[in-house]
PDB file of C-alpha atoms in Angstrom:
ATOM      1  CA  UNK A 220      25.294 -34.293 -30.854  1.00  0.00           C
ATOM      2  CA  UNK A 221      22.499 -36.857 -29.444  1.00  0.00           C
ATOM      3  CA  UNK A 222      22.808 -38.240 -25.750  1.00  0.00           C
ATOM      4  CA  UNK A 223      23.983 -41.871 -26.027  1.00  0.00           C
ATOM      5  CA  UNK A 224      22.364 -43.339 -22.964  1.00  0.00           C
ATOM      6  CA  UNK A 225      21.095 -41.739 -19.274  1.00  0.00           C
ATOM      7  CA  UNK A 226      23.373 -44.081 -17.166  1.00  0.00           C
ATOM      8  CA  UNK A 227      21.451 -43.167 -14.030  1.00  0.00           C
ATOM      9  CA  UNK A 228      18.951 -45.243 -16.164  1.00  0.00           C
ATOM     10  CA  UNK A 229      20.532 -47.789 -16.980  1.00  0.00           C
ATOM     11  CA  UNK A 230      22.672 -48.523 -14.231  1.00  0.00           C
ATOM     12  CA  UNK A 231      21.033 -47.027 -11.254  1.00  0.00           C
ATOM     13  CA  UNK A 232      23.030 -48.822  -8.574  1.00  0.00           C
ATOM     14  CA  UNK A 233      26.497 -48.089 -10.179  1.00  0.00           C
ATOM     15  CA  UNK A 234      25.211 -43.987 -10.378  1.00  0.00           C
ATOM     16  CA  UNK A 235      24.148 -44.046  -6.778  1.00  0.00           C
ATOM     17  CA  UNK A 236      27.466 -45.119  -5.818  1.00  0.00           C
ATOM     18  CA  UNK A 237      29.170 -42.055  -7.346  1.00  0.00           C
ATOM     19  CA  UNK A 238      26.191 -40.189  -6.358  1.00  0.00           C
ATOM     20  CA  UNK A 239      27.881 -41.256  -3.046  1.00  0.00           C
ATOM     21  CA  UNK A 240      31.471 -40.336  -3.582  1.00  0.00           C
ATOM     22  CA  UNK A 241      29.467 -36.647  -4.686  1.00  0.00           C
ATOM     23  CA  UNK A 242      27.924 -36.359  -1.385  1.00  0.00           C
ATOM     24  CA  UNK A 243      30.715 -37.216   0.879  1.00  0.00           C
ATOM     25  CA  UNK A 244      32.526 -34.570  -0.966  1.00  0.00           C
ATOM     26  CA  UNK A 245      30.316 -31.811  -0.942  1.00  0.00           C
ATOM     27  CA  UNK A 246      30.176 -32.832   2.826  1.00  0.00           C
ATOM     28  CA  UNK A 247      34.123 -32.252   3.476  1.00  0.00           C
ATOM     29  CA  UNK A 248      35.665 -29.832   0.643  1.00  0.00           C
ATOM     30  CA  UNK A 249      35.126 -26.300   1.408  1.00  0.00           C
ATOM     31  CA  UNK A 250      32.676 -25.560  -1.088  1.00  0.00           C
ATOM     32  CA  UNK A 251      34.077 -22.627  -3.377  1.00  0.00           C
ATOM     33  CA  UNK A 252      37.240 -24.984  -3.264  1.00  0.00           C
ATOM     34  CA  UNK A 253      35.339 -27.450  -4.830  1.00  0.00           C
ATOM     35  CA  UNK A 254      33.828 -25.772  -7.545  1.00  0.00           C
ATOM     36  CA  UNK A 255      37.414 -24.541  -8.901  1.00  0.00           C
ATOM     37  CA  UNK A 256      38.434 -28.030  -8.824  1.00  0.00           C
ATOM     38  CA  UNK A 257      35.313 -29.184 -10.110  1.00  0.00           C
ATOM     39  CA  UNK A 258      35.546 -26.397 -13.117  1.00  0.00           C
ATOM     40  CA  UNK A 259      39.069 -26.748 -13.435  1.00  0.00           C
ATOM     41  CA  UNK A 260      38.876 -31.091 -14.063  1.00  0.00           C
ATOM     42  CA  UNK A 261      36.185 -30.679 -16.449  1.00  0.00           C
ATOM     43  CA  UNK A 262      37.935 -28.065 -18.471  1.00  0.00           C
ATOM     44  CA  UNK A 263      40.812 -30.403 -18.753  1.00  0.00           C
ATOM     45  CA  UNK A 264      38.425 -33.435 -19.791  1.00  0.00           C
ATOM     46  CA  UNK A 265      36.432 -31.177 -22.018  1.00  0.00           C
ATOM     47  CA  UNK A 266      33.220 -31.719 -20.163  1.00  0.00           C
ATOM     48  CA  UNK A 267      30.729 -29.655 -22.132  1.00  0.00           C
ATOM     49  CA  UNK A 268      27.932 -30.609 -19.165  1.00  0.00           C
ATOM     50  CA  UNK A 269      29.972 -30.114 -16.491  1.00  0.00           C
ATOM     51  CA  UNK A 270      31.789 -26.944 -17.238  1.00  0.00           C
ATOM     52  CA  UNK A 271      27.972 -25.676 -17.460  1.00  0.00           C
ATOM     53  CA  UNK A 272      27.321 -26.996 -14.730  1.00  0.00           C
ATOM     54  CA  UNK A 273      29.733 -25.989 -12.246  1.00  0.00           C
ATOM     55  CA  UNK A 274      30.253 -22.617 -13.526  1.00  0.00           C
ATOM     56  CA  UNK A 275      26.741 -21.763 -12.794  1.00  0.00           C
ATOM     57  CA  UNK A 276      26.649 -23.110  -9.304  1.00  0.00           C
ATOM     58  CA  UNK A 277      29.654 -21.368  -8.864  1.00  0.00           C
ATOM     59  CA  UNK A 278      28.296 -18.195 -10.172  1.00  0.00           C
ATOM     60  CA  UNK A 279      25.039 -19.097  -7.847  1.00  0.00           C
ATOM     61  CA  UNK A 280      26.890 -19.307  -4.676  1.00  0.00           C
ATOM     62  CA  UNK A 281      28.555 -15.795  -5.455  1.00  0.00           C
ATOM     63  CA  UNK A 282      32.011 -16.603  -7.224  1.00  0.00           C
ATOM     64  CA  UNK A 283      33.246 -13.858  -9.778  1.00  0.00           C
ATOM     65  CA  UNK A 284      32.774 -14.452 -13.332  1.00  0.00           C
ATOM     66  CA  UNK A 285      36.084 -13.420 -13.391  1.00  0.00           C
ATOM     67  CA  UNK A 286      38.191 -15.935 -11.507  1.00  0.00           C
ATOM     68  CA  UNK A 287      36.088 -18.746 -12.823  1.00  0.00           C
ATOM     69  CA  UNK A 288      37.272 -17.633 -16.058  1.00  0.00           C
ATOM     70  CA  UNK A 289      40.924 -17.462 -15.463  1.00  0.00           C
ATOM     71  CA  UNK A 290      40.601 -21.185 -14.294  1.00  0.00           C
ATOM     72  CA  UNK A 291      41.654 -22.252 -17.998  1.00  0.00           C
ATOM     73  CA  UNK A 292      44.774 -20.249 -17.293  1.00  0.00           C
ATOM     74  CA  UNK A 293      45.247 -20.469 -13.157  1.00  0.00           C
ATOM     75  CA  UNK A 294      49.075 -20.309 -13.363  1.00  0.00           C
ATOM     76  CA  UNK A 295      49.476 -17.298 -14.852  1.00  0.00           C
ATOM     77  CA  UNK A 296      45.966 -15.687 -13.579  1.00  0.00           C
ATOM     78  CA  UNK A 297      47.166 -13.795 -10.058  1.00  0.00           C
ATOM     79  CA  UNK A 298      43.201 -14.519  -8.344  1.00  0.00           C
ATOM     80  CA  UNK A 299      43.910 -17.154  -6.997  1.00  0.00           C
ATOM     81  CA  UNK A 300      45.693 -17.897  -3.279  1.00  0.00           C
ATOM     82  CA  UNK A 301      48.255 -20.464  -2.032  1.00  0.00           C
ATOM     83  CA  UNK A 302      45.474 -23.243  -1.252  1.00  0.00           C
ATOM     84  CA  UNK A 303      43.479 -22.574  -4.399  1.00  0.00           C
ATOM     85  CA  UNK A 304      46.813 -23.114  -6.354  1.00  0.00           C
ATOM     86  CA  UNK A 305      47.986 -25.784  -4.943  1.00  0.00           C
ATOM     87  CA  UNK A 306      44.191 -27.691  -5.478  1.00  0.00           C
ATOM     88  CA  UNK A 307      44.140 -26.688  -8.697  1.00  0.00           C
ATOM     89  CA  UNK A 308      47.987 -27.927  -9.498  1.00  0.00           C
ATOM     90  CA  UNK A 309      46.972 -30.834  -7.942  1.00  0.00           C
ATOM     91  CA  UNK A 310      43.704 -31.049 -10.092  1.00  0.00           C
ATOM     92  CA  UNK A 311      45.528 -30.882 -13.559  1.00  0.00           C
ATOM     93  CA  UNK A 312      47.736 -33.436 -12.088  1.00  0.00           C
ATOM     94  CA  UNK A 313      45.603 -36.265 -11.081  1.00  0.00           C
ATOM     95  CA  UNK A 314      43.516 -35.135 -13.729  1.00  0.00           C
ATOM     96  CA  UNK A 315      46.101 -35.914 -16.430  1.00  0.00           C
ATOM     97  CA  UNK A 316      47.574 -39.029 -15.051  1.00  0.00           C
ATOM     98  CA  UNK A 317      50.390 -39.821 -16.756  1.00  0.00           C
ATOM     99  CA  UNK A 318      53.276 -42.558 -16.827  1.00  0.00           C
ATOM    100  CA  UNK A 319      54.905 -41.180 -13.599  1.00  0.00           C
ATOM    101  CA  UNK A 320      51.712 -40.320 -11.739  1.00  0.00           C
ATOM    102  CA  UNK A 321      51.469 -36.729  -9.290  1.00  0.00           C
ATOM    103  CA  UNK A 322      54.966 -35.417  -9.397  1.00  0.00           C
ATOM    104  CA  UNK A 323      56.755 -35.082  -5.791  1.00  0.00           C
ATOM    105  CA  UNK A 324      56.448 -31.051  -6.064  1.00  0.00           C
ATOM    106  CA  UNK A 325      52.632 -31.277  -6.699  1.00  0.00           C
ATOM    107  CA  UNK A 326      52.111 -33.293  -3.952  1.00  0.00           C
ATOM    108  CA  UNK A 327      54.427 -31.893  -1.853  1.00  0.00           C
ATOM    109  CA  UNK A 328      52.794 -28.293  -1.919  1.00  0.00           C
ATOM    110  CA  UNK A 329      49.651 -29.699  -1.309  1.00  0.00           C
ATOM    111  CA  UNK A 330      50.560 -31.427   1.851  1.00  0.00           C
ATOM    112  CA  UNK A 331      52.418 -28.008   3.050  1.00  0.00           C
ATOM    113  CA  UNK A 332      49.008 -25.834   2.552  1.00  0.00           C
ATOM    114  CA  UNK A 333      46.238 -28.596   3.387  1.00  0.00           C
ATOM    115  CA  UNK A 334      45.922 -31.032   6.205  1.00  0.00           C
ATOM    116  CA  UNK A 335      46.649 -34.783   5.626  1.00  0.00           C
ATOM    117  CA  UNK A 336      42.711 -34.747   5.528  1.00  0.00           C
ATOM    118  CA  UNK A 337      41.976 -32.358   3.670  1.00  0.00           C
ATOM    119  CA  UNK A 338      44.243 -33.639   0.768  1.00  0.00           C
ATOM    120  CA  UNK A 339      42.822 -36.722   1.030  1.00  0.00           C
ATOM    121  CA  UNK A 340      39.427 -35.399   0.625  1.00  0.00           C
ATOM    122  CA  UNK A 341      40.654 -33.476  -2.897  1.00  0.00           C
ATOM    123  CA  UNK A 342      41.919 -36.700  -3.867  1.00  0.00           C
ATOM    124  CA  UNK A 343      38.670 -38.244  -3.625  1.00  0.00           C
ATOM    125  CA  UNK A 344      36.769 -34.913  -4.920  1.00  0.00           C
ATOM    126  CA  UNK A 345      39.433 -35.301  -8.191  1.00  0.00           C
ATOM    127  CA  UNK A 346      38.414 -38.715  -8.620  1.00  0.00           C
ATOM    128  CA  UNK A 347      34.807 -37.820  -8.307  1.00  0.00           C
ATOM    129  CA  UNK A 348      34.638 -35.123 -10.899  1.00  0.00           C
ATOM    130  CA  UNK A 349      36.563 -37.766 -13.485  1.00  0.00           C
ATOM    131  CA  UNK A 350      34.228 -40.486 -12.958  1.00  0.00           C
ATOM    132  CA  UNK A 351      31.100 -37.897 -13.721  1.00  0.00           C
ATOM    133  CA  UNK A 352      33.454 -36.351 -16.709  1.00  0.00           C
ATOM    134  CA  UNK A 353      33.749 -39.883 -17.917  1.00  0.00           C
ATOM    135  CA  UNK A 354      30.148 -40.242 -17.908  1.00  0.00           C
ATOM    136  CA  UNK A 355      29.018 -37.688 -19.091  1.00  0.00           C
ATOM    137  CA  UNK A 356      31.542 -37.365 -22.347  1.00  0.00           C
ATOM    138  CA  UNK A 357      31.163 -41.290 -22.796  1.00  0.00           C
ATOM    139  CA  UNK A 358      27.327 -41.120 -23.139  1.00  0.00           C
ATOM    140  CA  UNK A 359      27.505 -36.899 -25.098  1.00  0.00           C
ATOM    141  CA  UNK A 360      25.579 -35.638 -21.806  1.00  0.00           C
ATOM    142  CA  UNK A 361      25.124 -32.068 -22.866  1.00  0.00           C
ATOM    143  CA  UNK A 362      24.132 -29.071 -20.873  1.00  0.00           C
ATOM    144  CA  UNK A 363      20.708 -27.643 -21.110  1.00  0.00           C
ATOM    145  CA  UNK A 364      20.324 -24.831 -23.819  1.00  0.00           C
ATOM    146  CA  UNK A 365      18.017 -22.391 -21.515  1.00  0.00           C
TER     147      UNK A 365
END
């Protein structure tokens, strides 16, 4: 499969604003936090690049091989704590969007284990790793072979 376009290319403004929205969030989201959500998003979008991606920087900053694995299956995988789980619910739910948006349980947990902050700040990070997903399996972005 051949790269359709390098949008930081073509649009350089438009990827320095996400760029932006990446920043602030690696800024406020506890970082191995992030990378679950971050792995868990792109598995859902099917985000060849990404998946590479974060898995690796996950696996550079120390994470196990073995909970990033389990992140395809986090509900029934028991690595994972109350925070993580929540995040992650909350991942597959913005994530998957659908009809009737985050459902009151989802959103509920999260606000019970994170502060008002710190949920917004996932909501943002969520958004964030769409918009690159989106890029990157618009334009076939694929991960390096090495």
């Amino acid at each position: 499969m051949q790269a359709r376009m390098n949008v930081a290319q073509a649009a350089p403004e438009a990827y320095r604003a996400v760029l932006g929205l990446e920043k602030y969030v690696r800024a406020n989201v506890e970082h191995r936090l992030l990378e679950l959500v971050k792995l868990r998003a792109s598995m859902v979008n099917g985000c060849a690049f990404c998946v590479d991606m974060h898995s690796r920087e996950a696996l550079g900053a120390g994470e196990s091989s073995r909970r990033l694995f389990a992140v395809a299956a986090w509900h029934d995988a028991p690595f994972f704590d109350e925070r993580e789980r929540a995040a992650l619910a909350l991942t597959d739910a913005v994530t998957r969007l659908g009809e009737h948006g985050v459902p009151d349980e989802v959103w509920d947990t999260a606000n019970r284990v994170f502060a008002e902050k710190e949920v917004a700040d996932l909501v943002v990070a969520i958004a964030t790793i769409n918009v690159w997903n989106r890029i990157s399996v618009t334009t076939r972005t694929q991960p390096p072979t090495e």
